[in-house]
Every structure is written in structure tokens, then in C-alpha cells.
Short mmCIF file of C-alpha atoms in Angstrom, two decimals:
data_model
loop_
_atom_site.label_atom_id
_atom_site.label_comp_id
_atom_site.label_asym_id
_atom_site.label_seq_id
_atom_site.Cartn_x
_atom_site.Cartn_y
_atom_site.Cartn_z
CA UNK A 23 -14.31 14.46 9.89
CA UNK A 24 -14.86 14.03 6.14
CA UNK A 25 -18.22 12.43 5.74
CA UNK A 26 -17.10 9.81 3.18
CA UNK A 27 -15.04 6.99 3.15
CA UNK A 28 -12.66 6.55 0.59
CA UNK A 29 -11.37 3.61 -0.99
CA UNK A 30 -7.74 3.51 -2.45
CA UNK A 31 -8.11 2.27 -5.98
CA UNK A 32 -10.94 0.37 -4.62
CA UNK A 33 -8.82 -2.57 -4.91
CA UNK A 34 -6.49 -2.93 -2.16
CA UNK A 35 -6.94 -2.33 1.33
CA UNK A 36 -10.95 -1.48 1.71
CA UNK A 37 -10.71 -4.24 4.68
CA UNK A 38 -7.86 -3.02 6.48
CA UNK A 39 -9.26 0.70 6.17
CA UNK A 40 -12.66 -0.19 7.55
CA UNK A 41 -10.32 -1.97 10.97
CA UNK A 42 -9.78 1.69 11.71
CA UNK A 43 -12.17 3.70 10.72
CA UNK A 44 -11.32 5.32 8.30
CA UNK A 45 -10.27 5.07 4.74
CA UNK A 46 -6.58 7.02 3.50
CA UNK A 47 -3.65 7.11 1.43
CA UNK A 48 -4.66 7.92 -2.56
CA UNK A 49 -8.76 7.41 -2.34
CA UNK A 50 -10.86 5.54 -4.53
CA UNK A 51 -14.26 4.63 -5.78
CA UNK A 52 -15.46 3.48 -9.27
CA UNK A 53 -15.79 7.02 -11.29
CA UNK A 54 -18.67 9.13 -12.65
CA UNK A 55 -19.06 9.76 -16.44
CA UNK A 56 -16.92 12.25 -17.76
CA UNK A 57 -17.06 14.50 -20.80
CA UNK A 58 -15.40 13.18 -23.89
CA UNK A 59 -12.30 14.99 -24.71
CA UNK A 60 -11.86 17.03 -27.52
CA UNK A 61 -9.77 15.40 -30.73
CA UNK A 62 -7.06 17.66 -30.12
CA UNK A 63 -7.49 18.46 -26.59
CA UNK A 64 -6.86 21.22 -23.72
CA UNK A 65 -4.03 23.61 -23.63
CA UNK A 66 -3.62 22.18 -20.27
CA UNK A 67 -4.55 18.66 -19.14
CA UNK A 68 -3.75 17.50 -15.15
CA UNK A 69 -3.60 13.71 -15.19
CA UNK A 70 -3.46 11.92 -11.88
CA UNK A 71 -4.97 9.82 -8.71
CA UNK A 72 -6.26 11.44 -5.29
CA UNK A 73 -3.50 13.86 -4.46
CA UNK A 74 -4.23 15.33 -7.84
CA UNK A 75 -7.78 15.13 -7.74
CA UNK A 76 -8.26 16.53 -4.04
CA UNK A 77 -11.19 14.21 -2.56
CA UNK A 78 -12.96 15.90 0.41
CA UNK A 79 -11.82 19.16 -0.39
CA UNK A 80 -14.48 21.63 -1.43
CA UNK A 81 -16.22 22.21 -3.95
CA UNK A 82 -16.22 18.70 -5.27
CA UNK A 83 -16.84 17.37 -8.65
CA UNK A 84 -16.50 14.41 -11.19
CA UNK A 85 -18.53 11.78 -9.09
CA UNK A 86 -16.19 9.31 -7.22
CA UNK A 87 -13.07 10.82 -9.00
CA UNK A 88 -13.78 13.55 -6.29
CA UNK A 89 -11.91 16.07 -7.81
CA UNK A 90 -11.74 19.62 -5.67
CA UNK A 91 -12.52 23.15 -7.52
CA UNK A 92 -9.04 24.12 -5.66
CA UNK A 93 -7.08 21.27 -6.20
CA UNK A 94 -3.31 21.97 -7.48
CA UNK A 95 -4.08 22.07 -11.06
CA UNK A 96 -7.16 24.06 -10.75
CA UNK A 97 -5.25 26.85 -8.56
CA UNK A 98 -2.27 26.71 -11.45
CA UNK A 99 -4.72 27.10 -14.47
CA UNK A 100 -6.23 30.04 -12.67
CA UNK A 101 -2.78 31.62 -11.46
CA UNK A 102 -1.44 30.66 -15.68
CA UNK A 103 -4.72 32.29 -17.13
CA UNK A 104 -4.58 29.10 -19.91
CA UNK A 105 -6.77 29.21 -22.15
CA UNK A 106 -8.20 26.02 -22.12
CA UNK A 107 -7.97 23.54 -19.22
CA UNK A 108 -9.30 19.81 -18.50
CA UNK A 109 -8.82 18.34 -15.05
CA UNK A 110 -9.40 14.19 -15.75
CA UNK A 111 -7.19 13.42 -12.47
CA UNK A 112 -9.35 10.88 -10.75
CA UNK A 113 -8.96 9.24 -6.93
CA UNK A 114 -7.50 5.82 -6.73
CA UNK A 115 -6.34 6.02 -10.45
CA UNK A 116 -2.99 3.73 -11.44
CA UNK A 117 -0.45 4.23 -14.50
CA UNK A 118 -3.12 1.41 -15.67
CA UNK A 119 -5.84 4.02 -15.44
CA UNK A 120 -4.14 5.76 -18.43
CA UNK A 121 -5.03 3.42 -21.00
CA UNK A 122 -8.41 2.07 -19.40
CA UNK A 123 -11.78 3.53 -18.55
CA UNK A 124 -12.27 3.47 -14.39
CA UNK A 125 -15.69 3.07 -13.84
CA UNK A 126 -17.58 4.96 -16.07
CA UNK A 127 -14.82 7.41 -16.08
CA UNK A 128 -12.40 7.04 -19.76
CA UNK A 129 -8.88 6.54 -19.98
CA UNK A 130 -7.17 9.69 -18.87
CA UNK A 131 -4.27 9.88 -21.92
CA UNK A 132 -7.40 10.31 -24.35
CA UNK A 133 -8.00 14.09 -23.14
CA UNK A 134 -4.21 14.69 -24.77
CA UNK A 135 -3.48 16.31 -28.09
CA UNK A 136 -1.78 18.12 -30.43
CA UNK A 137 -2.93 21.65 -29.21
CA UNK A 138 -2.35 20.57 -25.66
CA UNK A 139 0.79 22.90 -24.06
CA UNK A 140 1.15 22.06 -20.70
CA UNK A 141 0.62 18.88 -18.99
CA UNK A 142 1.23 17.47 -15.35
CA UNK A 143 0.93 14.19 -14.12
CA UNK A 144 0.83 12.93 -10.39
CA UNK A 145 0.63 8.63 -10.18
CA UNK A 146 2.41 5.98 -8.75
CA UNK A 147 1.43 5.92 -5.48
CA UNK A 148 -1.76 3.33 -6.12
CA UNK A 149 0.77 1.23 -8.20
CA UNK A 150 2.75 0.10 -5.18
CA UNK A 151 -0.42 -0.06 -2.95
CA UNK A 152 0.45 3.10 -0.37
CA UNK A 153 -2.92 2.98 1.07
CA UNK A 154 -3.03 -0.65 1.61
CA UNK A 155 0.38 -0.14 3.57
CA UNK A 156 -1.10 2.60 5.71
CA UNK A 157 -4.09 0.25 6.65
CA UNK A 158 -2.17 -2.22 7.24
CA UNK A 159 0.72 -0.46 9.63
CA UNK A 160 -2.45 1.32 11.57
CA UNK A 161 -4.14 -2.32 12.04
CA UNK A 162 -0.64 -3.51 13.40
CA UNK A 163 0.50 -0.48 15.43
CA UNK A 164 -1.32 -1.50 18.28
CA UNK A 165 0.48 -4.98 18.21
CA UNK A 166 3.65 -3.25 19.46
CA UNK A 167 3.13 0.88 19.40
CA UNK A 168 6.45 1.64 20.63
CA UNK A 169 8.14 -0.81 17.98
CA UNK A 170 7.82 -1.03 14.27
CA UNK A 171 5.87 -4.18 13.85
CA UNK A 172 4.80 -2.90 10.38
CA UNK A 173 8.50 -2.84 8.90
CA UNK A 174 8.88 -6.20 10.42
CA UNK A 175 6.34 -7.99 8.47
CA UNK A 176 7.36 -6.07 5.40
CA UNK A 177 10.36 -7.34 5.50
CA UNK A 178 10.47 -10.56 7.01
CA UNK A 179 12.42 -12.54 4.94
CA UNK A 180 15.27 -10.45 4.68
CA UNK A 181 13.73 -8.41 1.53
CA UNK A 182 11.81 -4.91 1.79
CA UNK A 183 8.44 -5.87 -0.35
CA UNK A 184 7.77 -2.25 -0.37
CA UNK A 185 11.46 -1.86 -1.89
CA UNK A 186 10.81 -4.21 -4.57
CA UNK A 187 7.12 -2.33 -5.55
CA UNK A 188 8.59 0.58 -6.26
CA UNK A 189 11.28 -0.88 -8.39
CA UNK A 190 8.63 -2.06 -10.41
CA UNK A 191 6.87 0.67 -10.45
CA UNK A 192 9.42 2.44 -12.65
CA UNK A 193 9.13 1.27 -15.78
CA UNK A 194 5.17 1.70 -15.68
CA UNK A 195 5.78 5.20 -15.06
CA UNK A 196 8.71 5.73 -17.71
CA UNK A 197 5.67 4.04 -20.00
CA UNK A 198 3.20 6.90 -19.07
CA UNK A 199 5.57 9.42 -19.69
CA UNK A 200 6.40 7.92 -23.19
CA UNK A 201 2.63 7.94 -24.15
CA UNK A 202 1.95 11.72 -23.00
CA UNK A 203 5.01 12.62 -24.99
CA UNK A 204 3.53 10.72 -28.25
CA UNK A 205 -0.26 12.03 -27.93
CA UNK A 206 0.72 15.48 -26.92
CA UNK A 207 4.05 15.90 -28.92
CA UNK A 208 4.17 19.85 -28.21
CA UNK A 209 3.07 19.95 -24.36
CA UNK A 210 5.69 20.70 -21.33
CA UNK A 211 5.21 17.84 -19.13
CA UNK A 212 6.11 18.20 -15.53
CA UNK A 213 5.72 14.67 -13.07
CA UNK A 214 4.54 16.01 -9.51
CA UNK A 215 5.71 13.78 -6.80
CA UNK A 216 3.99 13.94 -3.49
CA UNK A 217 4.04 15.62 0.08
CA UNK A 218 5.29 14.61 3.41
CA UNK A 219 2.59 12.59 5.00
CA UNK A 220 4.24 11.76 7.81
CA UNK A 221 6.46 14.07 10.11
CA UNK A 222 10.43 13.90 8.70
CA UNK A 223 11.83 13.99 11.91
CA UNK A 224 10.54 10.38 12.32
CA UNK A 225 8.89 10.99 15.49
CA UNK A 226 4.74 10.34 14.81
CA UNK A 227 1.68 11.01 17.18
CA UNK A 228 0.54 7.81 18.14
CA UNK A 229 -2.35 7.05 18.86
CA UNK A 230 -3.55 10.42 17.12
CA UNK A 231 -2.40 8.92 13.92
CA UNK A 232 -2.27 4.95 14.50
CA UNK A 233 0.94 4.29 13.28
CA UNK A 234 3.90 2.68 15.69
CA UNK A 235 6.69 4.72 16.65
CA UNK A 236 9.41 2.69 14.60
CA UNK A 237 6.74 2.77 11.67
CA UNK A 238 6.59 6.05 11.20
CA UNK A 239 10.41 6.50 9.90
CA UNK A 240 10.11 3.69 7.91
CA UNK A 241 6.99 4.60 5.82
CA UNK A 242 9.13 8.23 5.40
CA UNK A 243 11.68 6.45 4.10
CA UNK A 244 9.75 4.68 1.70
CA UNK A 245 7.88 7.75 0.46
CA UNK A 246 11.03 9.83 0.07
CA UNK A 247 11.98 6.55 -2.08
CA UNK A 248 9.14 6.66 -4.13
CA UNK A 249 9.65 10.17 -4.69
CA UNK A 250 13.42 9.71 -6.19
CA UNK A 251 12.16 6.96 -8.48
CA UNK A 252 9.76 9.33 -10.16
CA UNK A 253 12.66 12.23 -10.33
CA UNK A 254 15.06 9.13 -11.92
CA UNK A 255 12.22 8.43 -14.38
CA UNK A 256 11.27 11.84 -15.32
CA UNK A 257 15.06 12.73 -15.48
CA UNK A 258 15.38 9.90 -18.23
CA UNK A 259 13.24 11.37 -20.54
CA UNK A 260 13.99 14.93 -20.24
CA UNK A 261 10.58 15.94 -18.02
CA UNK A 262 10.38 18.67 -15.29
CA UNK A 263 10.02 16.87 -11.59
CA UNK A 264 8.06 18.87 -9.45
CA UNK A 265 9.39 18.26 -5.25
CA UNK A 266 6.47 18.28 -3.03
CA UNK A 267 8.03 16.94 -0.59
CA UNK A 268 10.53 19.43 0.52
CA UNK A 269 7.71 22.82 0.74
CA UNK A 270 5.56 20.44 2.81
CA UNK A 271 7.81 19.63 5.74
CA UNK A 272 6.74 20.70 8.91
CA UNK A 273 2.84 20.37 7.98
CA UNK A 274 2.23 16.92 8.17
CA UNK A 275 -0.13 14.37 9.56
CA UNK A 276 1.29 15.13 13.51
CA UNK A 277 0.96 19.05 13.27
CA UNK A 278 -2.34 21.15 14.61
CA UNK A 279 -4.80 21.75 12.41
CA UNK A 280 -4.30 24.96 11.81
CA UNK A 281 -0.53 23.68 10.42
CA UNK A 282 -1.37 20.49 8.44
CA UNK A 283 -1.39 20.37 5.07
CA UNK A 284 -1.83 16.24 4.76
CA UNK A 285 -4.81 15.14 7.11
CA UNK A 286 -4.18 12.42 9.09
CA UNK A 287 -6.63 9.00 10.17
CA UNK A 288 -9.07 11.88 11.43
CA UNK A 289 -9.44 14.67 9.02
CA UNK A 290 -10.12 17.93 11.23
CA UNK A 291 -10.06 19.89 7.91
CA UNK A 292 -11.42 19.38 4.64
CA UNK A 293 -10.16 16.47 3.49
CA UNK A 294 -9.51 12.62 2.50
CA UNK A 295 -7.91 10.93 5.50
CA UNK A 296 -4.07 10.87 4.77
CA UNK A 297 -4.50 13.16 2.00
CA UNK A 298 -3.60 17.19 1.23
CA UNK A 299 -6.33 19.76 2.42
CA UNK A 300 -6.88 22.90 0.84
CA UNK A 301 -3.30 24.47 2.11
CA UNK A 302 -1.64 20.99 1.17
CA UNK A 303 -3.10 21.71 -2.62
CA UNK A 304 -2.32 25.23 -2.51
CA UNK A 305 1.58 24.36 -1.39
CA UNK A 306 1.50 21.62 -4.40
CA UNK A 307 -0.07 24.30 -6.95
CA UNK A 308 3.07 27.05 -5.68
CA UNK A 309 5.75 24.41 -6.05
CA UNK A 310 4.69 23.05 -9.87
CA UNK A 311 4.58 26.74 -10.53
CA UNK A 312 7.51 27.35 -9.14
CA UNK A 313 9.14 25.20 -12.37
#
């Protein structure tokens, strides 16, 4: 199991995590120093939270931003031979994180610029609070394991609150997008959306990953949703979407180690709990190439 615990955004769900035992979706932590970007920065600059970044994933670098030596953008620089490159991805980042300093680490849009070429950017899922809803559906699942008590309170009411996040969400990532096209006016951008955590059959591994049987449909569902908003928003404004999700299928959280690419509660490979290992990063890295 991966030594440290991880903290998603290290604002939302550090209490339900700790319930248990471990700490998942896009990890966290306030950020090491980083080196100031050049004035008209890298050929290619990866911006991004933990499924950029890699946390738990050896080597590791960039203090709590944990990012991995072999995470998807540092496989594609080496595979593209570019000939500069500047990872500033960092775990538990937000579309917020673009314009402000997270911890000690600076705001990630200031290592764009005019000689930068290629850029790829992986957010969103720390804007509608994905980790807190994993801690939250593991601290219920044993309430009702066979049910779905975590789509119940979610939407008691009569209104999906997880629905309405990601709605908002959109316009914070058409914002992002805007501001990499104006600092790096000559870069490809590609948005990278994110890999199927949990199986797509709908059928989960309880109590081998603490989520409730009815659960684990519903929080596919609501990735796959997240997913299409970012392909609607980077469709708007003319930028490459790069599916994750589809390559990943069949490797999720429920599969034997030697077939997961997204760690589950209990990492049995390198790894932040609910987060790509090394073959998760490496199936990322071959789909953005792919485009």
C-alpha cells in the first residue's frame, strides 16, 4: 500500500478519507516550491491535478504536487523528443489553481508562452469535489452494501447535486481554456479527460473497494458525465479532447493487480488510492498521443 496519504485538494473530504483508511480520488497536499518559469516558456507545458501529476508512482518529484518521472506527460515528451518540456501539473490542483499559487507552488498558466507549442491540460475533477464523493459513498456503503445509499443522499430532494457541480464546472473550464489560448497563442492544446475508475459494467467488488453495489453505476455515470462536459467545452473552442476513458475499460479499480490501471481504496501497485498506476499513465500518455 502506498505509504502516504493523500488529501484531495486538501480541502474537501480529508475527514471522510481518514473513516476508511485511506485517502483517493485527485490527491492533495499544500505544494513544494517550484522553479520560476521562463518569460516565454517550454515548448511543452502539462498543466493539471493528480491524474496528471501521478502521486505514488515512482520516481516522485515536486514536493506534495507528487508528480511521477513516468507520468503521462513525461512518457509523451520522451516518446515527442520536444525540445523543451515543464511538467507544473500538481495533486489536488482546481481550474482556481491556474491563476493562484498552491502552497508554495505558483500559478500553473505562468509557465505558458509565446514559444510554448504543445500544451495539455487535465482538471476538473477537484472542481466538483470527486474525492469528497468517493469518501463519502465508501463511509455510507456499509449503511446498505447491496443498495445505493450514496445516490440516495445525493439526490434526495429530487435534484442530482453531483449533476448540478458539473454544470458549473463548465464555464470554469471554458475560462482555462481561454487563458492558455491567450498566454500561449501558438501552442496545440489538447484537454485530457480521465480513466474508468470504476468497472463499466456497473458491477463493483465490494468490500474490496467500499463502495455499494447500486453506487458503483452511479458514480460511472457521473464520471462518464464529467467526461462529456470537458469534450462539449473543448469542442467550443476548437481544442483536441483526449478519451481516457474508453482505452481504460476493463482495468479498473475491481480487476487483479496485474490488470488495473486505476488503484482502488488499497493500492497493491504503485500508486495514489483511486488513482492511475504506472500502466494507467502509460495508457493516458498512448491515447493523448494517439491525437
Amino acid at each position: 500500500m502506498v505509504s502516504q496519504t493523500y488529501r484531495h485538494g486538501g480541502r474537501q473530504y480529508g475527514k471522510a478519507l481518514a473513516a476508511f483508511g485511506a485517502a483517493t480520488a485527485l490527491a492533495a497536499g499544500a505544494a513544494a516550491p517550484a522553479a520560476a518559469a521562463s518569460h516565454d516558456g517550454e515548448a511543452y507545458v502539462a498543466l493539471g491535478d493528480s491524474y496528471t501529476s501521478g502521486p505514488g508512482i515512482p520516481q516522485q518529484s515536486g514536493g506534495d504536487c507528487a508528480r511521477s518521472s513516468v507520468n503521462y506527460p513525461s512518457l509523451t515528451a520522451k516518446k515527442l523528443h520536444v525540445s523543451s518540456f515543464k511538467d507544473v501539473s500538481c495533486s489536488g490542483a482546481t481550474t482556481d489553481d491556474m491563476w493562484r499559487a498552491q502552497g508554495a507552488n505558483p500559478p500553473q498558466l505562468n509557465a505558458l508562452g509565446k514559444r510554448t507549442t504543445l500544451v495539455t491540460v487535465g482538471i476538473g475533477g477537484n472542481d466538483i469535489g470527486f474525492g469528497g464523493i468517493i469518501g463519502t459513498c465508501a463511509q455510507l456503503s456499509p449503511t446498505d452494501p447491496a443498495g445505493a445509499p450514496c445516490r440516495k443522499q445525493f439526490t434526495a430532494g429530487g435534484t442530482d447535486q453531483l449533476v448540478n457541480r458539473i454544470d458549473a464546472a463548465a464555464p470554469k473550464i471554458a475560462k482555462v481554456l481561454k487563458a492558455v489560448h491567450q498566454r500561449a497563442p501558438h501552442a496545440r492544446v489538447a484537454l485530457v479527460g480521465y480513466p474508468a475508475i470504476m468497472p463499466d459494467n456497473g458491477v463493483g467488488c465490494f468490500p474490496a473497494v467500499p463502495i455499494a453495489a447500486g453506487d458503483v453505476p452511479y458514480l460511472r455515470d457521473t464520471e462518464k458525465r464529467l467526461d462529456a462536459m470537458l469534450q462539449q467545452q473543448a469542442r467550443k473552442v476548437h481544442v483536441r479532447y483526449v478519451d481516457t476513458y474508453r482505452p481504460t475499460v476493463g482495468h479498473d479499480v475491481c480487476k487483479p493487480a496485474a490488470e488495473r490501471w486505476i488503484e482502488g481504496a488499497h493500492p497493491e501497485n504503485p500508486a495514489a488510492p483511486f488513482h492511475p498506476n504506472a500502466k494507467g499513465e502509460q495508457a493516458m500518455a498512448d491515447a493523448l498521443r494517439r491525437q
